[in-house]
PDB file with one MODEL, atoms N, CA, C and O in Angstrom:
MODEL        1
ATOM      1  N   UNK A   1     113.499 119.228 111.657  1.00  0.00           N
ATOM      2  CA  UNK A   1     113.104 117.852 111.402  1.00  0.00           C
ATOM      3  C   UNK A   1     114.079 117.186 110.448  1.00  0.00           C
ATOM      4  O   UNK A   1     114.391 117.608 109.334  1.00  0.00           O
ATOM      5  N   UNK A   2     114.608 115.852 111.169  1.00  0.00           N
ATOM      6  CA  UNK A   2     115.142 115.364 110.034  1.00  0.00           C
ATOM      7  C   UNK A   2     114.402 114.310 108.921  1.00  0.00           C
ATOM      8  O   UNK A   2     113.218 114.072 109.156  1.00  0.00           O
ATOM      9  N   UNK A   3     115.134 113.524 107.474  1.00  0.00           N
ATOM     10  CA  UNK A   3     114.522 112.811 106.693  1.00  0.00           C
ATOM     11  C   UNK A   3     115.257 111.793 106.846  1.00  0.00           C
ATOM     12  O   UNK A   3     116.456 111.741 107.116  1.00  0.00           O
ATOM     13  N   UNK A   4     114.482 110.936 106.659  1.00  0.00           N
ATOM     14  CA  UNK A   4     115.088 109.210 106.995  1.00  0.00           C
ATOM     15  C   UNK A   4     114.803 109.102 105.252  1.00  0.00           C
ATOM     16  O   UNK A   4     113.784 109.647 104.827  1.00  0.00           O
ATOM     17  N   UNK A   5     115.671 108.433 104.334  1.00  0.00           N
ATOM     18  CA  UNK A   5     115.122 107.945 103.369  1.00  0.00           C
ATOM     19  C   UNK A   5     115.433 105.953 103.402  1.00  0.00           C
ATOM     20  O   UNK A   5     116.095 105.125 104.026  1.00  0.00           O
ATOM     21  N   UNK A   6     114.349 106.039 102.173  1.00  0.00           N
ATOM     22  CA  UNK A   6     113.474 104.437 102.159  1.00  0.00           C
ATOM     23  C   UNK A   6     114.214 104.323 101.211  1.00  0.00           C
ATOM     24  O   UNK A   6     114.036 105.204 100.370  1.00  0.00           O
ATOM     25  N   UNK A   7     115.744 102.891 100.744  1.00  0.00           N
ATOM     26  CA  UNK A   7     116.133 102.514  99.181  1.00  0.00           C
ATOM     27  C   UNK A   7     115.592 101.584  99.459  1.00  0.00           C
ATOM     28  O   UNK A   7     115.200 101.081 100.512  1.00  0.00           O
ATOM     29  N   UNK A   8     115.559 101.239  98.036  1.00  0.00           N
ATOM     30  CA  UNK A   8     115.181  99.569  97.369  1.00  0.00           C
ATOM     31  C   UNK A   8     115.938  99.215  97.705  1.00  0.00           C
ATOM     32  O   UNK A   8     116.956  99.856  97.449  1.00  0.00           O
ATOM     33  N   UNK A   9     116.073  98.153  98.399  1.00  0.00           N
ATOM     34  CA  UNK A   9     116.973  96.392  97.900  1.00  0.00           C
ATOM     35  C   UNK A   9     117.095  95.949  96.987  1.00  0.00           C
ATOM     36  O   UNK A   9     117.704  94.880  96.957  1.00  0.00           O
ATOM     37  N   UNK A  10     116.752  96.335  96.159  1.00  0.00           N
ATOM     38  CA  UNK A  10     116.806  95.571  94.747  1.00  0.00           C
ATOM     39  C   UNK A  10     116.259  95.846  93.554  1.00  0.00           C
ATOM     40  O   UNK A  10     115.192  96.458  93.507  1.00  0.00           O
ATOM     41  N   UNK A  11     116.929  95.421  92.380  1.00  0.00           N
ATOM     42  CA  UNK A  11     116.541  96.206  91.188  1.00  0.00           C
ATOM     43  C   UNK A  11     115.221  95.847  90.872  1.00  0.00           C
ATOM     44  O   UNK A  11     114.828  94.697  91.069  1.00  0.00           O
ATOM     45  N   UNK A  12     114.647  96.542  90.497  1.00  0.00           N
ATOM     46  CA  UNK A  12     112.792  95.783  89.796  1.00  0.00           C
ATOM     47  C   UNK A  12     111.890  96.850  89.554  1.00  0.00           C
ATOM     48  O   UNK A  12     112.375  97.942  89.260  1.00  0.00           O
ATOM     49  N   UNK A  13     110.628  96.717  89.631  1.00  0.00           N
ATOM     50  CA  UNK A  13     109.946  97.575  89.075  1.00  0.00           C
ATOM     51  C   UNK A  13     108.978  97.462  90.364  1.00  0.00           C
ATOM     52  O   UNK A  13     108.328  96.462  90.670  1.00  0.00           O
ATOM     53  N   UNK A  14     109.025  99.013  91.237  1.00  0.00           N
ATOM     54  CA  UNK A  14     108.330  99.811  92.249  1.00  0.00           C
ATOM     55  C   UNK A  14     106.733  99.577  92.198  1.00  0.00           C
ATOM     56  O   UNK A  14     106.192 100.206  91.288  1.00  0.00           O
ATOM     57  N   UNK A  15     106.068  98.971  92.818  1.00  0.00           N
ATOM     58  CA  UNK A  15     104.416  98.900  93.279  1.00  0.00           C
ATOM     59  C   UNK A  15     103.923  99.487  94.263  1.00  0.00           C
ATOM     60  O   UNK A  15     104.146  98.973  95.359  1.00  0.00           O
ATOM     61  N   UNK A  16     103.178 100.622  94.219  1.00  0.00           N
ATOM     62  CA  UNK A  16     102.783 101.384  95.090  1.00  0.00           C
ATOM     63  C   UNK A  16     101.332 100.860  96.115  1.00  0.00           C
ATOM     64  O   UNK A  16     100.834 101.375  97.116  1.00  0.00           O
ATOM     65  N   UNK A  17     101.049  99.880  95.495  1.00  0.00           N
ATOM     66  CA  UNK A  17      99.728  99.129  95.723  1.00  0.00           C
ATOM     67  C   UNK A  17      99.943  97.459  95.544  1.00  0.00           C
ATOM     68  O   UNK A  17     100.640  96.976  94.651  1.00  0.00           O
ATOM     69  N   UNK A  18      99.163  96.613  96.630  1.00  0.00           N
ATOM     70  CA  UNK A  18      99.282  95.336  96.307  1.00  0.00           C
ATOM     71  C   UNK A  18      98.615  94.716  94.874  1.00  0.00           C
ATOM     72  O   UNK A  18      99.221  93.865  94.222  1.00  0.00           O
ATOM     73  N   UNK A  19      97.449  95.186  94.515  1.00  0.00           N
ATOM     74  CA  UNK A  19      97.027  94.917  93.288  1.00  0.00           C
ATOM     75  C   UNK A  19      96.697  96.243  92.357  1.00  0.00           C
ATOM     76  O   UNK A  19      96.351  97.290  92.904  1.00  0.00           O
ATOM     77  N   UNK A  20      96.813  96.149  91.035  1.00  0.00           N
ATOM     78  CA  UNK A  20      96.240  97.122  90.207  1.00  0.00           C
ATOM     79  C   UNK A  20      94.724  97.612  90.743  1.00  0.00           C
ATOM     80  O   UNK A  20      94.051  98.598  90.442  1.00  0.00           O
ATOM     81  N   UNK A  21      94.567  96.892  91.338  1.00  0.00           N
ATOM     82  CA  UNK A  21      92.472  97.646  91.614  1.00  0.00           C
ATOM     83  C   UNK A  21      92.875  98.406  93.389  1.00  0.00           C
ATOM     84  O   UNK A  21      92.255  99.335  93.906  1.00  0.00           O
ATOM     85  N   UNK A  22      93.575  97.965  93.746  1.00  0.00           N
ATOM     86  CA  UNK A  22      93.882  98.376  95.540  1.00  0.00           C
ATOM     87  C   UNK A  22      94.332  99.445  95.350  1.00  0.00           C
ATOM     88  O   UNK A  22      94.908  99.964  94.394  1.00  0.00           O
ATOM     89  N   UNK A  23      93.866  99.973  96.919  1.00  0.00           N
ATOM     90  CA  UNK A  23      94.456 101.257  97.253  1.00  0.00           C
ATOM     91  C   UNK A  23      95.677 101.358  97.449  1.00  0.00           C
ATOM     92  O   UNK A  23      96.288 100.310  97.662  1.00  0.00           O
ATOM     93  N   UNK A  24      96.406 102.616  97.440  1.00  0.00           N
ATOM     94  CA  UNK A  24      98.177 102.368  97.610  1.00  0.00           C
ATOM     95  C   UNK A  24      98.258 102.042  99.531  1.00  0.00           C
ATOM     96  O   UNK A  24      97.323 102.238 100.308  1.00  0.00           O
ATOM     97  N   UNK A  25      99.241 101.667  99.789  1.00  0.00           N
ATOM     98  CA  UNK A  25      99.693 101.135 100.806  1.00  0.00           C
ATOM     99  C   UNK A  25      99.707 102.407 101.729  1.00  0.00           C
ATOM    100  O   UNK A  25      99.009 102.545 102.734  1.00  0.00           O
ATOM    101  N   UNK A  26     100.758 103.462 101.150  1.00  0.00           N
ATOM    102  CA  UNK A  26     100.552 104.574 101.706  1.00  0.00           C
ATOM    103  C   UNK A  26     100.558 105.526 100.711  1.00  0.00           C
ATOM    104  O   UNK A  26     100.747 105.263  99.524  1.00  0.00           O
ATOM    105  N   UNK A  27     100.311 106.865 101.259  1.00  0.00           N
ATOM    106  CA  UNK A  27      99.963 107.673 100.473  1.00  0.00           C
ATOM    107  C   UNK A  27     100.688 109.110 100.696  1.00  0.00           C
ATOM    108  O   UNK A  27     100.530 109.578 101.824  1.00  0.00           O
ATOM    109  N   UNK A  28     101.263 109.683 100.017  1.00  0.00           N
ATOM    110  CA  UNK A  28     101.887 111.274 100.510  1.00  0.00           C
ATOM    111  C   UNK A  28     101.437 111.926 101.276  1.00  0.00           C
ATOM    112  O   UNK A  28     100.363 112.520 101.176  1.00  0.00           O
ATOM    113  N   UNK A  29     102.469 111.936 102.540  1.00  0.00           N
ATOM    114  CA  UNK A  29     101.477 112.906 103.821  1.00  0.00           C
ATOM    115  C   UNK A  29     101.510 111.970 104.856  1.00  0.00           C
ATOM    116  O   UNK A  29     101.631 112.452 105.982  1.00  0.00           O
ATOM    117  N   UNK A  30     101.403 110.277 104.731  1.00  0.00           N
ATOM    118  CA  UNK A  30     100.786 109.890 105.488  1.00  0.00           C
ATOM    119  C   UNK A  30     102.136 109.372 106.865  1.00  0.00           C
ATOM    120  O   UNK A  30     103.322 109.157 106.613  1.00  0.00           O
ATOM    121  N   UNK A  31     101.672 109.312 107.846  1.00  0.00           N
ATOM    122  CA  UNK A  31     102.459 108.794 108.940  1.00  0.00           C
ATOM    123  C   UNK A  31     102.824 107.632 108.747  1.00  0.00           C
ATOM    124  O   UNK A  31     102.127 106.831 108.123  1.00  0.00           O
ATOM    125  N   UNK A  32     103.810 107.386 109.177  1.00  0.00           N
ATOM    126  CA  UNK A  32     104.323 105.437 109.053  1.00  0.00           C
ATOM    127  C   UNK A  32     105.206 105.286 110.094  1.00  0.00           C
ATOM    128  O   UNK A  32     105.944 106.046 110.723  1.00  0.00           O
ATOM    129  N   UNK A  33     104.843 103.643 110.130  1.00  0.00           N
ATOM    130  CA  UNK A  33     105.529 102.999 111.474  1.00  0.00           C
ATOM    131  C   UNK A  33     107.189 102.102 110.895  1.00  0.00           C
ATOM    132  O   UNK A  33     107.301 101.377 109.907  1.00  0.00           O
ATOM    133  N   UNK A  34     107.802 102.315 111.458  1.00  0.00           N
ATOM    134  CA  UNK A  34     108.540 101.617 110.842  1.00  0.00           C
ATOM    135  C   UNK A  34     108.554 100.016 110.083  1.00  0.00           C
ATOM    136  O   UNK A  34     109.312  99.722 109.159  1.00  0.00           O
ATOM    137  N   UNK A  35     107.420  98.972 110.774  1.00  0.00           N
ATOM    138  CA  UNK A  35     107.062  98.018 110.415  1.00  0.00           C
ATOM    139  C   UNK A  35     105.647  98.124 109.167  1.00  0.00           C
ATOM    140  O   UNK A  35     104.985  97.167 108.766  1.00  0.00           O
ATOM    141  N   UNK A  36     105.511  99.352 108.827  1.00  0.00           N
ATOM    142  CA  UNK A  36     104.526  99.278 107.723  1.00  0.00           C
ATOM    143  C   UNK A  36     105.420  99.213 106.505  1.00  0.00           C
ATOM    144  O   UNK A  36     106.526  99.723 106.324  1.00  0.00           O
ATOM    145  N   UNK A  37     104.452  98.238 105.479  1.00  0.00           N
ATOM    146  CA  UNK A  37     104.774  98.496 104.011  1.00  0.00           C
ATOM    147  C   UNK A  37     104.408  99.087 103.368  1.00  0.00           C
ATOM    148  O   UNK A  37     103.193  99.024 103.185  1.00  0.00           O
ATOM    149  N   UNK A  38     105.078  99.898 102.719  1.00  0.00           N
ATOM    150  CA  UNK A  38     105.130 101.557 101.505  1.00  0.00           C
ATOM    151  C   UNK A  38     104.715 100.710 100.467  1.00  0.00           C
ATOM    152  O   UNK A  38     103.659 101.046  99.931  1.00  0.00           O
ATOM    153  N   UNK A  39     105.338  99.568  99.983  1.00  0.00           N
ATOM    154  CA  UNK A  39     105.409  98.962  98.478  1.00  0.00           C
ATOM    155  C   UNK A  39     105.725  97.999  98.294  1.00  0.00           C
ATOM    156  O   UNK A  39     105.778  97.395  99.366  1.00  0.00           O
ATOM    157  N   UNK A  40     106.175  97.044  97.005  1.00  0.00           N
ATOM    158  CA  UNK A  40     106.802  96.089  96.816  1.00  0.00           C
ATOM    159  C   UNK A  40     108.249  96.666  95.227  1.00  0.00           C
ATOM    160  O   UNK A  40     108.448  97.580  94.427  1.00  0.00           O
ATOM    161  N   UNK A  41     108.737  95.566  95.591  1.00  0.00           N
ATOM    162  CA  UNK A  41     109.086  95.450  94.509  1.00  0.00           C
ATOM    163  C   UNK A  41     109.309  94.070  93.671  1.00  0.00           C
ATOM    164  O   UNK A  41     109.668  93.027  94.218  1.00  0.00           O
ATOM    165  N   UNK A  42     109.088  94.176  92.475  1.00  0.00           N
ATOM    166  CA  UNK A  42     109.042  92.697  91.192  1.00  0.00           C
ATOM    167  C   UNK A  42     110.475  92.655  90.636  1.00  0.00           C
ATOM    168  O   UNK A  42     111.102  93.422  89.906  1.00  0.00           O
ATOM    169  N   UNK A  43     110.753  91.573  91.194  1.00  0.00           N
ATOM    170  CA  UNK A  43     111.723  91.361  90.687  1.00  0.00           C
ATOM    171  C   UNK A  43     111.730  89.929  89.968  1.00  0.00           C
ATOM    172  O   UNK A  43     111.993  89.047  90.786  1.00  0.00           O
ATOM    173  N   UNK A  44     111.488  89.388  88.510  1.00  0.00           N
ATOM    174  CA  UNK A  44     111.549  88.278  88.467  1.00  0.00           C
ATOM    175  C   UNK A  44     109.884  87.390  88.385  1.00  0.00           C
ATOM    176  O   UNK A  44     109.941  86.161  88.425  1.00  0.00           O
ATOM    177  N   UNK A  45     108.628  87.988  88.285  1.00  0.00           N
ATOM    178  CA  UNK A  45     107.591  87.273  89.030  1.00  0.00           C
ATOM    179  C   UNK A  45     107.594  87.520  90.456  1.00  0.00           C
ATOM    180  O   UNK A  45     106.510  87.892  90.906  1.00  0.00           O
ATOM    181  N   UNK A  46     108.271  87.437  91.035  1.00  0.00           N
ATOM    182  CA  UNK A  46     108.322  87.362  92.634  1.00  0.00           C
ATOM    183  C   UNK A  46     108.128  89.035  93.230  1.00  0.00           C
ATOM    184  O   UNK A  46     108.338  90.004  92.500  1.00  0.00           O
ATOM    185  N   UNK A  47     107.750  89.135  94.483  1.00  0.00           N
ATOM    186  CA  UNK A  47     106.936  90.374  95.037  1.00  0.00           C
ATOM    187  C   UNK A  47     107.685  90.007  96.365  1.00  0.00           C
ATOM    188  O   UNK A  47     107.572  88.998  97.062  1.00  0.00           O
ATOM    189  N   UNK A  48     108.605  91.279  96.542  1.00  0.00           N
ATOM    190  CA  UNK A  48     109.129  91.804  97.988  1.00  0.00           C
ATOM    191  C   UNK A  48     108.782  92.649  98.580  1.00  0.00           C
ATOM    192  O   UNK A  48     109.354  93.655  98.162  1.00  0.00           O
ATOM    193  N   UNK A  49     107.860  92.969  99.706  1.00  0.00           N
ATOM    194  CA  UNK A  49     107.557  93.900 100.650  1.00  0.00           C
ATOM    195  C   UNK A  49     108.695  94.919 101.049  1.00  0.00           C
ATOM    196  O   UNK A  49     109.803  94.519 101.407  1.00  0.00           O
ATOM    197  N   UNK A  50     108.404  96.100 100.979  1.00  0.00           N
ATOM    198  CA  UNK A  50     109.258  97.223 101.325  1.00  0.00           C
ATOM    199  C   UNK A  50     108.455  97.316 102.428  1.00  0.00           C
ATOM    200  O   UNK A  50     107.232  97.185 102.362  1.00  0.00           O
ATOM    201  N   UNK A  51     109.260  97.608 103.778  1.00  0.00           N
ATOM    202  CA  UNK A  51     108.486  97.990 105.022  1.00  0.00           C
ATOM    203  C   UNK A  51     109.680  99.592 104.681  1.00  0.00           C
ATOM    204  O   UNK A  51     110.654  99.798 103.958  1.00  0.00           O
ATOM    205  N   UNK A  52     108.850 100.432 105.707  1.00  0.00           N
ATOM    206  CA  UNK A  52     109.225 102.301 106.182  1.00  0.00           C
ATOM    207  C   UNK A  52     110.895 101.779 106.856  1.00  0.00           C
ATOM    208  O   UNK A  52     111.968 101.976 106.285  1.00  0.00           O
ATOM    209  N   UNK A  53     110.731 101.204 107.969  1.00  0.00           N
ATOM    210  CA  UNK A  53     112.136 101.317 108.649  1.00  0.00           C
ATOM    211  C   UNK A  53     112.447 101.808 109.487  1.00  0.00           C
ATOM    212  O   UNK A  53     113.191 101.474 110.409  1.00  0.00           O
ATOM    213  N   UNK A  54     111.706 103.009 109.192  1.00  0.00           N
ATOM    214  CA  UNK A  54     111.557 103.934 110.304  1.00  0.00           C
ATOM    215  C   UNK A  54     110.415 104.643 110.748  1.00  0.00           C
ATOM    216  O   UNK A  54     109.573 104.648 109.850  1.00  0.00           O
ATOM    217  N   UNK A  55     110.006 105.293 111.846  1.00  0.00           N
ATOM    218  CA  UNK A  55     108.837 105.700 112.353  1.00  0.00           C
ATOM    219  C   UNK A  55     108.921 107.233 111.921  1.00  0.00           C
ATOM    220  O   UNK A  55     109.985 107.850 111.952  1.00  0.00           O
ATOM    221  N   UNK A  56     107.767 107.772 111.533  1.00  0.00           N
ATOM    222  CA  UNK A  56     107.802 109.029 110.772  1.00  0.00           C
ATOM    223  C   UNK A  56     106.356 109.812 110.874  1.00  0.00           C
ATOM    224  O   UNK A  56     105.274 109.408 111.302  1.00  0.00           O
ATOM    225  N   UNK A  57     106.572 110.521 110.565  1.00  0.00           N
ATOM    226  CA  UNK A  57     105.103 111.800 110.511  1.00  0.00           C
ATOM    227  C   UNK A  57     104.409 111.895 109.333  1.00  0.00           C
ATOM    228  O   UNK A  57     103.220 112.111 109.101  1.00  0.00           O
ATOM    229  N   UNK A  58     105.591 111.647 108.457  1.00  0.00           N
ATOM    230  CA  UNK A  58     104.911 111.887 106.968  1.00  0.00           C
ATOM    231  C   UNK A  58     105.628 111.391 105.555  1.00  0.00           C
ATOM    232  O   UNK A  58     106.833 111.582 105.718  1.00  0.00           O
ATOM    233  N   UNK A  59     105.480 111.044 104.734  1.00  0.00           N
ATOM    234  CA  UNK A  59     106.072 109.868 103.760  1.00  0.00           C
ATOM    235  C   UNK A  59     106.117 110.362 102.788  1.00  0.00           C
ATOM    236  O   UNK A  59     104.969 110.712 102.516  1.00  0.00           O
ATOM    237  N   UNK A  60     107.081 110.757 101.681  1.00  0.00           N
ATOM    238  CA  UNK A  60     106.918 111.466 100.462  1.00  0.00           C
ATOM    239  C   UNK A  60     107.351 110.646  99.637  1.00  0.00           C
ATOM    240  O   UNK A  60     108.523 110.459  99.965  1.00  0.00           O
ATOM    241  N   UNK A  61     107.060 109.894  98.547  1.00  0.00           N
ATOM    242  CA  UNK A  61     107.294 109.265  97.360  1.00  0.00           C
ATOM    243  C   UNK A  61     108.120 110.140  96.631  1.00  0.00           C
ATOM    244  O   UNK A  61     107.924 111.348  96.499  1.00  0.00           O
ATOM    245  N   UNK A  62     109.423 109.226  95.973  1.00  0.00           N
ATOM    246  CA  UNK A  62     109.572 109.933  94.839  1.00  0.00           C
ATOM    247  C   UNK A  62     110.025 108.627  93.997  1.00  0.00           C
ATOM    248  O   UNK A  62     111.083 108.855  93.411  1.00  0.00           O
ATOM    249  N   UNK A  63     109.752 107.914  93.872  1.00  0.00           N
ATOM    250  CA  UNK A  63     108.891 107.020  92.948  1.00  0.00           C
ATOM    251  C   UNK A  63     108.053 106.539  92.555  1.00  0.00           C
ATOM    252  O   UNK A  63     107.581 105.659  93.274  1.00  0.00           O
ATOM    253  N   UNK A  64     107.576 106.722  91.623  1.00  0.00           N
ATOM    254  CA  UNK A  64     106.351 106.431  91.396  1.00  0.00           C
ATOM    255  C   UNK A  64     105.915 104.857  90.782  1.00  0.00           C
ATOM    256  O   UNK A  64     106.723 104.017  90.387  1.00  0.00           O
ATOM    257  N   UNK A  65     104.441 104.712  90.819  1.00  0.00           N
ATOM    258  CA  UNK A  65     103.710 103.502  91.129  1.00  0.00           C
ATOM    259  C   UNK A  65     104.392 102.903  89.409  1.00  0.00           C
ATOM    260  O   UNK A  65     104.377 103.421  88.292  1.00  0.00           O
ATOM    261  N   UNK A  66     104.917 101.640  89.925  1.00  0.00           N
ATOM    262  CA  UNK A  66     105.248 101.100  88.141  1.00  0.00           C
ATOM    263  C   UNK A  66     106.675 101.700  87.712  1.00  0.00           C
ATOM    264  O   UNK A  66     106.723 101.560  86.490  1.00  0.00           O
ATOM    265  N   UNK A  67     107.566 102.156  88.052  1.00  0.00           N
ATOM    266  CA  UNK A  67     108.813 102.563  87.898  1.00  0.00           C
ATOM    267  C   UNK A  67     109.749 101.584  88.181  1.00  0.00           C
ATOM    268  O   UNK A  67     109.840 101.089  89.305  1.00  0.00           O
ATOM    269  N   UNK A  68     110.539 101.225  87.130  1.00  0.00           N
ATOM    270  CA  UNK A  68     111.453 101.250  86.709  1.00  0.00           C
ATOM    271  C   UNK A  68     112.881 101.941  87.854  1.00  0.00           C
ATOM    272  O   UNK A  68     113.401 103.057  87.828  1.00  0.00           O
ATOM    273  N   UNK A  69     113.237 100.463  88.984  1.00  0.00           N
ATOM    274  CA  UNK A  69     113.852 101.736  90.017  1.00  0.00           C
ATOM    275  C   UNK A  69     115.649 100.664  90.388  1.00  0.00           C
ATOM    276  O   UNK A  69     115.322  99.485  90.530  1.00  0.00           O
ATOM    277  N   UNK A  70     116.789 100.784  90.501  1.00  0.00           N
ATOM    278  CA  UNK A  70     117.839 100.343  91.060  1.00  0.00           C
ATOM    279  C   UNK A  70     118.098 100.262  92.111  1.00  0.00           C
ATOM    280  O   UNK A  70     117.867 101.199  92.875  1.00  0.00           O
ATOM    281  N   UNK A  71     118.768  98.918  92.601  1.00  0.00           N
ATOM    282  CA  UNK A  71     119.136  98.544  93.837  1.00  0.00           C
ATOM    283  C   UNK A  71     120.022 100.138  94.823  1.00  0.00           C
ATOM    284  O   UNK A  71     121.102 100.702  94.644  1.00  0.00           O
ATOM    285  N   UNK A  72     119.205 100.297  95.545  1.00  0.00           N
ATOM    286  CA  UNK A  72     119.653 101.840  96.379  1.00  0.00           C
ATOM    287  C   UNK A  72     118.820 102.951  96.057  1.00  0.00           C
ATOM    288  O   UNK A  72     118.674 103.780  96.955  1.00  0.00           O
ATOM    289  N   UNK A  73     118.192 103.168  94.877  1.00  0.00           N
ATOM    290  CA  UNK A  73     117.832 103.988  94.790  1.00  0.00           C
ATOM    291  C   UNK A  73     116.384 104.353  95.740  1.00  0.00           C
ATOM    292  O   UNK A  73     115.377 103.655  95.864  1.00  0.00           O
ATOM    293  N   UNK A  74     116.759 106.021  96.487  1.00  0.00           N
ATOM    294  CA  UNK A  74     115.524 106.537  96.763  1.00  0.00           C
ATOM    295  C   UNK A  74     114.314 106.476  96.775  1.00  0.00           C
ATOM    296  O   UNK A  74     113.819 107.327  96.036  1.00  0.00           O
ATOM    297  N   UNK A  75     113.476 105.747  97.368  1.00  0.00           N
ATOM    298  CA  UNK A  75     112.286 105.630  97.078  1.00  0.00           C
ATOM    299  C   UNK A  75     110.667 106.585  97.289  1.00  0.00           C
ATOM    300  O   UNK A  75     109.658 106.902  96.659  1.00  0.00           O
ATOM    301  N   UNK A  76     111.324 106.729  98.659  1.00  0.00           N
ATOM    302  CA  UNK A  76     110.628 107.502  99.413  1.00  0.00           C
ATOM    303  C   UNK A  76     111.238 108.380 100.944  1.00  0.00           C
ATOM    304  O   UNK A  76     111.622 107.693 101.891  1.00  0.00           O
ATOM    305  N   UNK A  77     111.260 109.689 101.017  1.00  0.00           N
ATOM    306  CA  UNK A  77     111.507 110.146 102.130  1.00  0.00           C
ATOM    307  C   UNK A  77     110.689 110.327 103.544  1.00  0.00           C
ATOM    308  O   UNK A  77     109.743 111.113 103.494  1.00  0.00           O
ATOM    309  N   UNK A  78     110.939 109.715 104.732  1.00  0.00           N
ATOM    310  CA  UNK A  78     110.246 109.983 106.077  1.00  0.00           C
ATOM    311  C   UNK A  78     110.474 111.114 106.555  1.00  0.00           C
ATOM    312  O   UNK A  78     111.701 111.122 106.658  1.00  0.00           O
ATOM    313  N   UNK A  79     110.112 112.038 106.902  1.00  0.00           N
ATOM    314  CA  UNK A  79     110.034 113.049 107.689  1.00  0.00           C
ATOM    315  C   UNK A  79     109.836 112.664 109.559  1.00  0.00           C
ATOM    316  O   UNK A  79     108.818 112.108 109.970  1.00  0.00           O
ATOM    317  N   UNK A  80     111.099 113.117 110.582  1.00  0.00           N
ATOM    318  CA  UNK A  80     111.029 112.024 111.694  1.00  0.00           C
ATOM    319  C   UNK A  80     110.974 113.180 112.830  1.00  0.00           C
ATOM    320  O   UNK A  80     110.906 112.874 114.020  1.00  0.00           O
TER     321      UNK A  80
ENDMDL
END
């Protein structure tokens, strides 16, 4: 199996969930379509949707919710 990985576009701070009270978008383990969103990121006030990209079996975070993350950096790996 190969891994597709998910970078940021852009520098800001990683949201794993649309609001502090919501459930996360996705969750470790979970399957994704390439048109689903993993997260956002804040850049500024403003909120950018991270969609997967790619179609996958299973989604591993390695950023976490509220991090502090750079334009490219790793976010999350697909398993395809």
């Amino acid at each position: 199996m190969s891994k597709a990985e998910i970078r940021s576009p852009l520098p800001g701070t990683f949201y794993r969930k649309p609001a502090p009270d919501s459930p996360a978008f996705k969750q470790d383990g979970d399957a994704v379509a390439a048109s689903d969103v993993i997260g956002l990121i804040e850049v500024m006030k403003s909120f950018h949707e991270i969609q997967a990209g790619v179609d996958g079996q299973a989604v591993t975070f390695l950023a976490e919710d509220g991090d502090a993350v750079m334009a490219g950096q790793v976010l999350a790996e697909v398993e395809q």
